[in-house]
mmCIF file of C-alpha atoms in Angstrom:
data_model
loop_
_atom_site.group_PDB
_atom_site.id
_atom_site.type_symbol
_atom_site.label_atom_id
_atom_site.label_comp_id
_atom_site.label_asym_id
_atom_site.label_seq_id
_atom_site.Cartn_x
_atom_site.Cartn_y
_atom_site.Cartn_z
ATOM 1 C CA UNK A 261 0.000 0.000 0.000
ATOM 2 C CA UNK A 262 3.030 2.493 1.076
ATOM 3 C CA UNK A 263 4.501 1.814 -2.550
ATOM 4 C CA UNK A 264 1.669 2.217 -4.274
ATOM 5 C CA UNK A 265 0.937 5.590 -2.358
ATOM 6 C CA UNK A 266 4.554 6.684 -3.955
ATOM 7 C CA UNK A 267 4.166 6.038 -6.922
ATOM 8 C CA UNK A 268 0.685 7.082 -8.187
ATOM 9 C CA UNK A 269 2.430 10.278 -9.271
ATOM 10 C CA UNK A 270 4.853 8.352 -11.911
ATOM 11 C CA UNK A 271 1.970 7.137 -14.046
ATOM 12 C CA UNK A 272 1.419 8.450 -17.589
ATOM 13 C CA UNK A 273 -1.569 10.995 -17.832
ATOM 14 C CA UNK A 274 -3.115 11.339 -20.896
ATOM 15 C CA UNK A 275 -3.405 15.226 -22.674
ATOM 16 C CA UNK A 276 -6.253 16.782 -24.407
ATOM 17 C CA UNK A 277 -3.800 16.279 -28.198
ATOM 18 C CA UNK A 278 -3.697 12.210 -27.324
ATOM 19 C CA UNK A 279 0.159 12.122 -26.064
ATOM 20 C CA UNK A 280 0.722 11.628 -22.487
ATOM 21 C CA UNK A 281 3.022 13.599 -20.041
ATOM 22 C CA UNK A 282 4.951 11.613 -17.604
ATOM 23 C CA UNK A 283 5.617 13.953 -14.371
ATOM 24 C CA UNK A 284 9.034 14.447 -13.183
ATOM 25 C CA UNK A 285 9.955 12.326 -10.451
ATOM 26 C CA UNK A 286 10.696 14.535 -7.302
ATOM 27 C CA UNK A 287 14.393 13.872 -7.438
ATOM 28 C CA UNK A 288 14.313 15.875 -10.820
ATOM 29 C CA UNK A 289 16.036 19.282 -10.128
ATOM 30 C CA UNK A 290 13.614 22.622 -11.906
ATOM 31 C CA UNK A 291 15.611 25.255 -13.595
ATOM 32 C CA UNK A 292 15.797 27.816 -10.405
ATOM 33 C CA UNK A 293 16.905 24.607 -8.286
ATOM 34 C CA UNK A 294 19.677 23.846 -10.595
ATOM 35 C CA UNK A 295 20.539 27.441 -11.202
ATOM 36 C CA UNK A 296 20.436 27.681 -7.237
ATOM 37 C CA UNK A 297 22.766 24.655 -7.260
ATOM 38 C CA UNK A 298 25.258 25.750 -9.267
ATOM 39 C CA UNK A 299 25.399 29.332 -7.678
ATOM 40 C CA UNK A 300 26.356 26.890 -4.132
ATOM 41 C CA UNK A 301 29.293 25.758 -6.050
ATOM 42 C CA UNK A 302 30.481 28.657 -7.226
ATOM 43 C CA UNK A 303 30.873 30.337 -4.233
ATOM 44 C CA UNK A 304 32.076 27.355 -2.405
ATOM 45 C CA UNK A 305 35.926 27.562 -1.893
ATOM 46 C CA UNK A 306 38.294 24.856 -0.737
ATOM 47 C CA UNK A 307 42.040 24.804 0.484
ATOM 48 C CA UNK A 308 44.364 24.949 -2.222
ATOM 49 C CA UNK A 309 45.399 21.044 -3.074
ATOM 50 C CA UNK A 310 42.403 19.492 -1.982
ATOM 51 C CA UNK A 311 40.173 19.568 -5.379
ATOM 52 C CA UNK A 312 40.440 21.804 -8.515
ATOM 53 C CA UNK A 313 39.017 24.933 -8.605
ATOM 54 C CA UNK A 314 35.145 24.578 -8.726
ATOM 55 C CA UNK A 315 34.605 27.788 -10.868
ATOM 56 C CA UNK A 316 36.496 25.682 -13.623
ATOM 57 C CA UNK A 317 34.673 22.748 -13.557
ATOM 58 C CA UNK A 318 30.994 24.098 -13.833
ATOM 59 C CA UNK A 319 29.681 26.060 -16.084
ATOM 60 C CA UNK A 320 26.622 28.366 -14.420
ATOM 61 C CA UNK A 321 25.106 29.377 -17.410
ATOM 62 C CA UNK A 322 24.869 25.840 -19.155
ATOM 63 C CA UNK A 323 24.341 24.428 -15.976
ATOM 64 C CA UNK A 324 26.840 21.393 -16.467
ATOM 65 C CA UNK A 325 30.257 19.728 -15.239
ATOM 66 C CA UNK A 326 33.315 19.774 -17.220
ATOM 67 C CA UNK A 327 36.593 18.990 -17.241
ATOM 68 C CA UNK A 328 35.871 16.559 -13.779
ATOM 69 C CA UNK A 329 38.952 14.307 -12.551
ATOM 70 C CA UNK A 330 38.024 11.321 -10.902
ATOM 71 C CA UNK A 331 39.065 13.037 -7.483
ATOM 72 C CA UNK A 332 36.652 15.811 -8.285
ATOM 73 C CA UNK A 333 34.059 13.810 -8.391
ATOM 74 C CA UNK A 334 34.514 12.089 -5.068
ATOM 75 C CA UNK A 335 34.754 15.133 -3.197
ATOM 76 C CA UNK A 336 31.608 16.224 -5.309
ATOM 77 C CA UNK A 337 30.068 12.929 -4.233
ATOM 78 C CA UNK A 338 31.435 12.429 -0.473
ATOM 79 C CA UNK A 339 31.885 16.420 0.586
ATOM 80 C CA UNK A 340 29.999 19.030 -1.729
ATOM 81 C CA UNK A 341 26.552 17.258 -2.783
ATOM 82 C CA UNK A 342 25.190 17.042 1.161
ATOM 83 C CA UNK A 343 25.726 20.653 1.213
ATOM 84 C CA UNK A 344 24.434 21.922 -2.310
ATOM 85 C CA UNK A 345 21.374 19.882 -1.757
ATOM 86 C CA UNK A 346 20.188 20.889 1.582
ATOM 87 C CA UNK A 347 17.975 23.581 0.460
ATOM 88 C CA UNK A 348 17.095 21.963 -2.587
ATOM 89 C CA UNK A 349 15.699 18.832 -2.435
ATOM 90 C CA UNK A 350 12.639 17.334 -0.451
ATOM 91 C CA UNK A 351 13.405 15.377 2.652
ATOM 92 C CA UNK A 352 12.648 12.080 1.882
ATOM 93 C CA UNK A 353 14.903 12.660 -1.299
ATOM 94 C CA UNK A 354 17.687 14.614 0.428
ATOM 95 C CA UNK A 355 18.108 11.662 2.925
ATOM 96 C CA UNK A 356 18.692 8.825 0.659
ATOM 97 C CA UNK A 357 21.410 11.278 -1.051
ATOM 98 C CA UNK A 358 22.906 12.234 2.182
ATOM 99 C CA UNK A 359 22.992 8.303 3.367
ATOM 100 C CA UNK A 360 24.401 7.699 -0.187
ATOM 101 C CA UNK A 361 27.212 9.959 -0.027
ATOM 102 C CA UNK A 362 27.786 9.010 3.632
ATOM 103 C CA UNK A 363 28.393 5.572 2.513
ATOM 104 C CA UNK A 364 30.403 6.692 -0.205
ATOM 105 C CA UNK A 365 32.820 8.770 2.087
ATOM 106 C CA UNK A 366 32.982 5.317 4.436
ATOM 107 C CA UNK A 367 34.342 2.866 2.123
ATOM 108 C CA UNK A 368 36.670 5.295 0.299
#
């Protein structure tokens, strides 16, 4: 019954032109939550040595990664994303993503 509660919102709903629209799943990040993302990043800073510099990896206005190291993405994925998504994401959502990276800063 719990799982069926969750995911009544994930079914395909038909339109008035015949197509259907799927919903986005509420892990799916809307423009102003990715643009409010992104503007965490930039003005994170870190101590020289211990990633590259952030401003170089993202670019704000196409709202994307480039350029990332393998190292860059752990600390992205162990260090950065509990922060970034704090704000951002609901808290069932933000939990699993916090426990996730968590687990990821464990077994590294």
């Amino acid at each position: 019954m719990h799982l069926t509660k969750n995911l009544c919102g994930l079914h395909l709903e038909p339109t008035e032109k015949g197509s259907h629209y799927l919903s986005p799943a509420s892990y799916t990040l809307s423009k102003k939550e990715k643009e409010s993302m992104f503007q965490c990043l930039e003005s994170i800073k870190v101590p020289s040595g211990y990633s590259s510099n952030i401003k170089r990896i993202i670019s704000t206005k196409d709202k994307k990664f480039t350029n990332l190291k393998s190292h860059d993405c752990h600390v992205l994925m162990t260090q950065l994303l509990p922060v970034i998504i704090r704000g951002i994401l609901p808290d069932n959502v933000r939990a699993i993503v916090m426990k996730l990276c968590a687990f990821m800063n464990a077994i590294s």
